[in-house]
């Protein structure tokens, strides 16, 4: 059965209304429903139903109500000397659930769904102090939800609709100040500044004449901000663009990283949630960021912006144009202030790809109260103290095989599972390595997996031709090497070894003090070109080892 309290008390079974009897019997059911499964003794029910003015046979009447309700199909249980109605399908429970859900995304749509559950005055037709107290409580919940809906509509750019709804609410509750504050904001964002200020004047006069009071601090602050043309009050009216690249259909693995990122982006915060993804070039940072952005796109209806920082000549101007601002202030500081003002309170997701420095990022961070940011970088940006970072490594062995199957087909991988696992292990789970080898295998359908193991790989220095997959694999590493200092680049190639390297070994090979060797090794870890191995040793992942050994051999040939 399902029950309704947000209007006349009613019960339904299979879309047919259940006869619940006279008003006092309905009141007994309502009292039990409002307890949420907590048992009530007969005397407590009597107190709730008659508020101290009970008739002489009240206990017997309560028992009779319960008996008749049970006969009608209401599953009232006898518990602890009283009565309980556990876990019913109740409109009030659904209303409260939707109110909670509205705080975690798409609030206007969810609040409309919640308010649609109301069918009039709650508990209508029931008398007594208990019913009246509950009516007052529920009515306050509904008023707050209507105010929250108006605020959500304003935040999402539906200013005229919000202003009309607020006018109805003010007519019902003329002394309530929050609807008037929201109405001022809705009118101001609709370009009706004089009307917005007139709302304050009328409210001030009403409160003085009716209550002898002045408007509260929130209402006065709204008037002050409107008079000062506070830029943070400006109508956002974002076009809701999506500049995200399409998600890759072969996206594989990263389940934990993706879940963590999506959950963090959906959390409502007063500040701007900033999530960073760090990792080696071509490890899949951008792919994960874009996939996560698509996952949460419904939570950011005002826009999903993507900027390739390495390719964009003016990232801030690009972001402003993305939200519809084409007339830009002359100075970068004014542009950054405008960007923050226009995004404050809006649900905008910004993906800043391939960041190099904190200074590059700071002017691109949007205003608070709605936006979120994903940053990808080859190194963690320690100067962004409020950012939370995820280090992205290779895929797991199982996910590496899954990606290989998607590229060349599961039947081919299954022909020789040990060779397939060996090939996947040689990639260290690096997605671009698996994709390059997979593309090569797809172009050579006659190769068996054992044959692929012997054919694929970097040829010896001096070979007349380099296979095309080697260029695809090593191009990102070339760009990573270009960002190193000469000392770092030299250390990366000279120390290449299939066995872990100690700090002492590095110091000897590089002819530098131990402390300098330790700093160099740690800097290569920061660049994700080396991995720590234990407490004082370091190792190369196989694709990077092959690249470093090749570079060293080439430099020796040139020398």
Coordinates of N, CA and C in Angstrom, one line a residue, residues 12-147:
X12 N -3.8 3.8 -0.8 CA -4.1 3.2 -2.1 C -3.5 1.8 -2.1
X13 N -4.3 0.9 -2.8 CA -3.8 -0.4 -3.1 C -4.1 -0.7 -4.5
X14 N -3.0 -0.9 -5.3 CA -3.1 -1.2 -6.8 C -4.0 -0.2 -7.5
X15 N -3.7 1.1 -7.2 CA -4.4 2.2 -7.8 C -5.8 2.4 -7.4
X16 N -6.3 1.6 -6.4 CA -7.6 1.8 -5.9 C -7.6 2.4 -4.5
X17 N -8.4 3.4 -4.3 CA -8.3 4.1 -2.9 C -8.9 3.2 -1.9
X18 N -8.3 3.1 -0.7 CA -8.8 2.3 0.4 C -9.6 3.2 1.3
X19 N -10.8 2.7 1.7 CA -11.6 3.4 2.6 C -11.0 3.4 4.0
X20 N -10.7 4.5 4.6 CA -10.0 4.6 5.8 C -11.0 5.0 7.0
X21 N -12.2 5.2 6.8 CA -13.1 5.5 7.8 C -13.2 6.9 8.2
X22 N -13.8 7.2 9.4 CA -14.1 8.6 9.8 C -12.8 9.4 10.1
X23 N -12.9 10.7 10.2 CA -11.7 11.6 10.4 C -10.7 11.1 11.6
X24 N -11.3 10.8 12.7 CA -10.4 10.4 13.8 C -9.7 9.1 13.6
X25 N -10.3 8.2 12.8 CA -9.6 7.0 12.5 C -8.5 7.3 11.5
X26 N -8.7 8.2 10.5 CA -7.7 8.7 9.6 C -6.5 9.4 10.4
X27 N -6.9 10.1 11.4 CA -5.9 10.8 12.2 C -5.0 9.8 12.9
X28 N -5.6 8.7 13.4 CA -4.8 7.6 14.0 C -3.8 7.1 13.0
X29 N -4.2 6.8 11.8 CA -3.3 6.4 10.8 C -2.2 7.4 10.5
X30 N -2.6 8.7 10.4 CA -1.6 9.7 10.1 C -0.5 9.8 11.2
X31 N -1.0 9.7 12.5 CA 0.0 9.7 13.6 C 1.0 8.6 13.5
X32 N 0.5 7.4 13.2 CA 1.4 6.2 13.1 C 2.4 6.4 11.9
X33 N 1.9 6.9 10.8 CA 2.7 7.2 9.6 C 3.8 8.2 9.9
X34 N 3.5 9.2 10.7 CA 4.5 10.2 11.0 C 5.6 9.8 11.9
X35 N 5.4 8.6 12.6 CA 6.4 8.1 13.5 C 7.5 7.4 12.8
X36 N 7.3 7.1 11.5 CA 8.4 6.4 10.8 C 8.7 5.0 11.3
X37 N 7.7 4.3 11.8 CA 8.0 2.9 12.3 C 8.2 2.8 13.8
X38 N 8.3 4.0 14.5 CA 8.5 3.9 15.9 C 7.2 3.6 16.6
X39 N 7.2 2.6 17.5 CA 5.9 2.2 18.1 C 5.4 3.3 19.0
X40 N 4.0 3.4 19.1 CA 3.3 4.3 20.0 C 2.4 3.5 20.9
X41 N 2.4 3.8 22.2 CA 1.5 3.1 23.1 C 0.1 3.6 22.8
X42 N -1.0 2.9 23.3 CA -2.4 3.4 23.1 C -2.5 4.8 23.8
X43 N -1.9 5.0 25.0 CA -2.0 6.2 25.7 C -1.4 7.4 24.9
X44 N -0.3 7.1 24.2 CA 0.4 8.1 23.4 C -0.5 8.5 22.2
X45 N -1.1 7.5 21.6 CA -2.0 7.7 20.5 C -3.2 8.6 21.0
X46 N -3.7 8.3 22.2 CA -4.8 9.1 22.7 C -4.4 10.5 22.9
X47 N -3.2 10.7 23.4 CA -2.7 12.1 23.7 C -2.6 12.9 22.3
X48 N -2.1 12.2 21.3 CA -1.9 12.8 20.0 C -3.2 13.1 19.3
X49 N -4.2 12.3 19.6 CA -5.5 12.4 18.9 C -6.4 13.5 19.6
X50 N -6.4 13.5 20.9 CA -7.3 14.4 21.6 C -6.6 15.5 22.5
X51 N -5.3 15.5 22.6 CA -4.6 16.6 23.2 C -5.1 17.0 24.6
X52 N -5.4 15.9 25.4 CA -5.8 16.2 26.8 C -7.3 16.3 27.0
X53 N -8.1 16.3 25.9 CA -9.5 16.4 26.0 C -10.2 15.1 25.5
X54 N -9.5 14.0 25.8 CA -10.0 12.7 25.3 C -11.3 12.3 26.0
X55 N -12.1 11.5 25.3 CA -13.4 11.0 26.0 C -13.0 9.9 27.0
X56 N -14.0 9.4 27.8 CA -13.7 8.4 28.8 C -13.3 7.1 28.2
X57 N -13.8 6.7 27.0 CA -13.4 5.4 26.4 C -12.4 5.6 25.4
X58 N -11.5 6.5 25.5 CA -10.5 6.8 24.4 C -9.6 5.6 24.1
X59 N -9.1 4.9 25.1 CA -8.2 3.7 24.8 C -9.0 2.7 24.0
X60 N -10.2 2.4 24.4 CA -11.0 1.5 23.6 C -11.2 1.9 22.2
X61 N -11.5 3.3 22.0 CA -11.7 3.8 20.7 C -10.4 3.7 19.8
X62 N -9.2 3.9 20.4 CA -8.0 3.7 19.7 C -7.8 2.3 19.2
X63 N -8.1 1.4 20.1 CA -8.0 -0.1 19.7 C -9.0 -0.4 18.6
X64 N -10.1 0.2 18.6 CA -11.1 0.0 17.6 C -10.6 0.6 16.3
X65 N -10.0 1.7 16.3 CA -9.5 2.4 15.1 C -8.4 1.4 14.4
X66 N -7.5 0.9 15.3 CA -6.5 0.1 14.8 C -7.0 -1.2 14.2
X67 N -8.0 -1.8 14.8 CA -8.7 -3.0 14.3 C -9.3 -2.7 13.0
X68 N -10.0 -1.6 12.8 CA -10.7 -1.4 11.6 C -9.7 -1.1 10.4
X69 N -8.6 -0.4 10.8 CA -7.6 -0.1 9.8 C -6.9 -1.4 9.3
X70 N -6.6 -2.3 10.3 CA -6.1 -3.6 9.9 C -7.0 -4.3 9.0
X71 N -8.3 -4.2 9.3 CA -9.3 -4.9 8.5 C -9.3 -4.3 7.1
X72 N -9.0 -3.0 6.9 CA -8.9 -2.4 5.6 C -7.7 -2.7 4.9
X73 N -6.7 -3.4 5.5 CA -5.5 -3.8 4.9 C -4.3 -3.1 5.3
X74 N -4.4 -2.2 6.2 CA -3.2 -1.4 6.7 C -2.4 -2.3 7.7
X75 N -1.1 -2.6 7.4 CA -0.4 -3.6 8.2 C 0.2 -3.0 9.5
X76 N -0.7 -2.6 10.4 CA -0.2 -2.1 11.7 C 0.2 -3.3 12.5
X77 N 1.4 -3.1 13.1 CA 2.0 -4.2 13.9 C 1.8 -3.8 15.4
X78 N 1.7 -4.9 16.2 CA 1.7 -4.7 17.7 C 3.1 -4.9 18.1
X79 N 3.7 -3.9 18.8 CA 5.1 -3.9 19.1 C 5.3 -3.1 20.4
X80 N 6.0 -3.8 21.4 CA 6.3 -3.2 22.7 C 5.1 -2.6 23.4
X81 N 4.0 -3.3 23.4 CA 2.8 -2.9 24.0 C 2.1 -1.7 23.3
X82 N 2.5 -1.4 22.1 CA 1.9 -0.4 21.3 C 1.7 -0.8 19.9
X83 N 1.6 0.2 19.0 CA 1.4 0.0 17.6 C 2.4 0.7 16.7
X84 N 2.8 0.0 15.6 CA 3.8 0.6 14.7 C 3.4 0.3 13.2
X85 N 3.7 1.2 12.3 CA 3.5 1.0 10.9 C 4.8 1.3 10.2
X86 N 5.5 0.2 9.8 CA 6.9 0.3 9.4 C 7.1 0.4 7.9
X87 N 8.1 1.2 7.5 CA 8.5 1.4 6.1 C 7.4 1.5 5.1
X88 N 6.4 2.3 5.3 CA 5.4 2.4 4.3 C 5.8 3.3 3.1
X89 N 5.2 3.1 2.0 CA 5.4 4.0 0.8 C 4.6 5.2 1.1
X90 N 5.3 6.3 1.4 CA 4.7 7.5 1.9 C 5.1 8.7 1.1
X91 N 4.2 9.6 0.7 CA 4.5 10.7 -0.1 C 5.5 11.7 0.7
X92 N 5.3 11.8 2.0 CA 6.1 12.7 2.8 C 7.6 12.2 2.8
X93 N 7.8 10.8 2.9 CA 9.1 10.3 2.8 C 9.8 10.6 1.5
X94 N 9.0 10.4 0.4 CA 9.6 10.7 -0.9 C 9.9 12.2 -1.1
X95 N 9.0 13.1 -0.5 CA 9.3 14.5 -0.6 C 10.6 14.8 0.1
X96 N 10.8 14.3 1.3 CA 12.1 14.6 2.1 C 13.3 14.0 1.3
X97 N 13.1 12.8 0.7 CA 14.2 12.2 -0.1 C 14.6 13.1 -1.2
X98 N 13.6 13.7 -1.9 CA 13.9 14.5 -3.1 C 14.5 15.9 -2.6
X99 N 14.1 16.4 -1.5 CA 14.8 17.6 -0.9 C 16.3 17.3 -0.7
X100 N 16.6 16.2 -0.2 CA 18.0 15.8 0.1 C 18.7 15.7 -1.3
X101 N 18.1 15.0 -2.2 CA 18.7 14.8 -3.5 C 19.0 16.1 -4.3
X102 N 18.1 17.1 -4.0 CA 18.3 18.4 -4.8 C 19.6 19.1 -4.4
X103 N 20.2 18.7 -3.3 CA 21.4 19.3 -2.9 C 22.6 18.8 -3.6
X104 N 22.5 17.7 -4.4 CA 23.6 17.1 -5.0 C 23.6 17.2 -6.6
X105 N 22.8 18.0 -7.1 CA 22.8 18.2 -8.6 C 21.4 18.4 -9.1
X106 N 21.3 19.2 -10.2 CA 20.0 19.5 -10.9 C 18.9 19.8 -9.9
X107 N 19.1 20.8 -9.0 CA 18.2 21.1 -7.9 C 16.8 21.5 -8.4
X108 N 16.7 22.3 -9.5 CA 15.4 22.8 -9.9 C 14.5 21.7 -10.3
X109 N 15.0 20.8 -11.1 CA 14.2 19.7 -11.6 C 13.7 18.8 -10.5
X110 N 14.6 18.5 -9.5 CA 14.3 17.7 -8.4 C 13.3 18.3 -7.5
X111 N 13.5 19.6 -7.2 CA 12.5 20.4 -6.3 C 11.1 20.4 -7.0
X112 N 11.1 20.6 -8.3 CA 9.8 20.6 -8.9 C 9.1 19.2 -8.7
X113 N 9.8 18.2 -8.9 CA 9.3 16.8 -8.6 C 8.8 16.7 -7.2
X114 N 9.5 17.2 -6.3 CA 9.1 17.1 -4.8 C 7.9 17.9 -4.6
X115 N 7.8 19.1 -5.1 CA 6.6 20.0 -4.8 C 5.4 19.4 -5.5
X116 N 5.6 18.7 -6.6 CA 4.4 18.1 -7.3 C 3.7 17.1 -6.5
X117 N 4.3 16.6 -5.4 CA 3.7 15.6 -4.6 C 2.6 16.2 -3.7
X118 N 2.6 17.5 -3.5 CA 1.6 18.2 -2.7 C 0.3 18.3 -3.4
X119 N -0.8 18.0 -2.6 CA -2.2 18.0 -3.1 C -3.1 19.0 -2.4
X120 N -2.5 19.9 -1.7 CA -3.3 20.8 -0.9 C -2.7 21.0 0.5
X121 N -3.6 21.3 1.5 CA -3.1 21.4 2.9 C -2.8 20.0 3.5
X122 N -1.7 19.8 4.1 CA -1.4 18.5 4.6 C -2.3 18.2 5.8
X123 N -2.6 16.9 5.9 CA -3.5 16.4 7.0 C -4.8 17.1 7.0
X124 N -5.3 17.6 5.8 CA -6.5 18.3 5.9 C -7.7 17.4 6.3
X125 N -8.6 18.1 7.0 CA -9.7 17.3 7.6 C -9.5 16.8 9.0
X126 N -8.2 16.8 9.5 CA -7.9 16.3 10.8 C -7.8 17.5 11.8
X127 N -8.3 17.2 13.0 CA -8.4 18.3 14.0 C -7.4 17.9 15.1
X128 N -7.2 18.9 16.1 CA -6.4 18.6 17.2 C -5.0 19.3 17.1
X129 N -4.4 19.5 18.3 CA -3.2 20.2 18.4 C -2.0 19.5 17.7
X130 N -2.0 18.1 17.8 CA -1.0 17.4 17.1 C -1.0 17.6 15.6
X131 N -2.2 17.4 15.0 CA -2.3 17.6 13.6 C -2.0 19.0 13.2
X132 N -2.4 20.0 14.0 CA -2.1 21.4 13.6 C -0.6 21.6 13.7
X133 N 0.1 21.1 14.7 CA 1.6 21.3 14.8 C 2.3 20.7 13.6
X134 N 1.8 19.5 13.2 CA 2.4 18.8 12.0 C 2.1 19.6 10.7
X135 N 0.9 20.2 10.6 CA 0.6 21.0 9.5 C 1.6 22.2 9.4
X136 N 1.8 22.8 10.5 CA 2.7 24.0 10.5 C 4.1 23.6 10.1
X137 N 4.6 22.4 10.6 CA 6.0 22.0 10.3 C 6.1 21.6 8.8
X138 N 5.1 20.9 8.3 CA 5.1 20.5 6.9 C 5.0 21.7 6.0
X139 N 4.1 22.7 6.3 CA 4.0 23.9 5.5 C 5.3 24.7 5.5
X140 N 6.0 24.7 6.5 CA 7.3 25.4 6.5 C 8.3 24.7 5.6
X141 N 8.3 23.3 5.6 CA 9.1 22.6 4.7 C 8.8 22.9 3.2
X142 N 7.5 23.0 2.9 CA 7.1 23.3 1.6 C 7.5 24.8 1.2
X143 N 7.3 25.7 2.1 CA 7.7 27.1 1.8 C 9.2 27.2 1.5
X144 N 10.0 26.5 2.3 CA 11.5 26.5 2.1 C 11.8 25.9 0.8
X145 N 11.1 24.8 0.4 CA 11.4 24.2 -0.9 C 11.0 25.1 -2.0
X146 N 9.9 25.8 -1.9 CA 9.5 26.8 -2.9 C 10.6 27.9 -3.1
X147 N 11.1 28.4 -1.9 CA 12.1 29.4 -2.0 C 13.4 28.8 -2.6

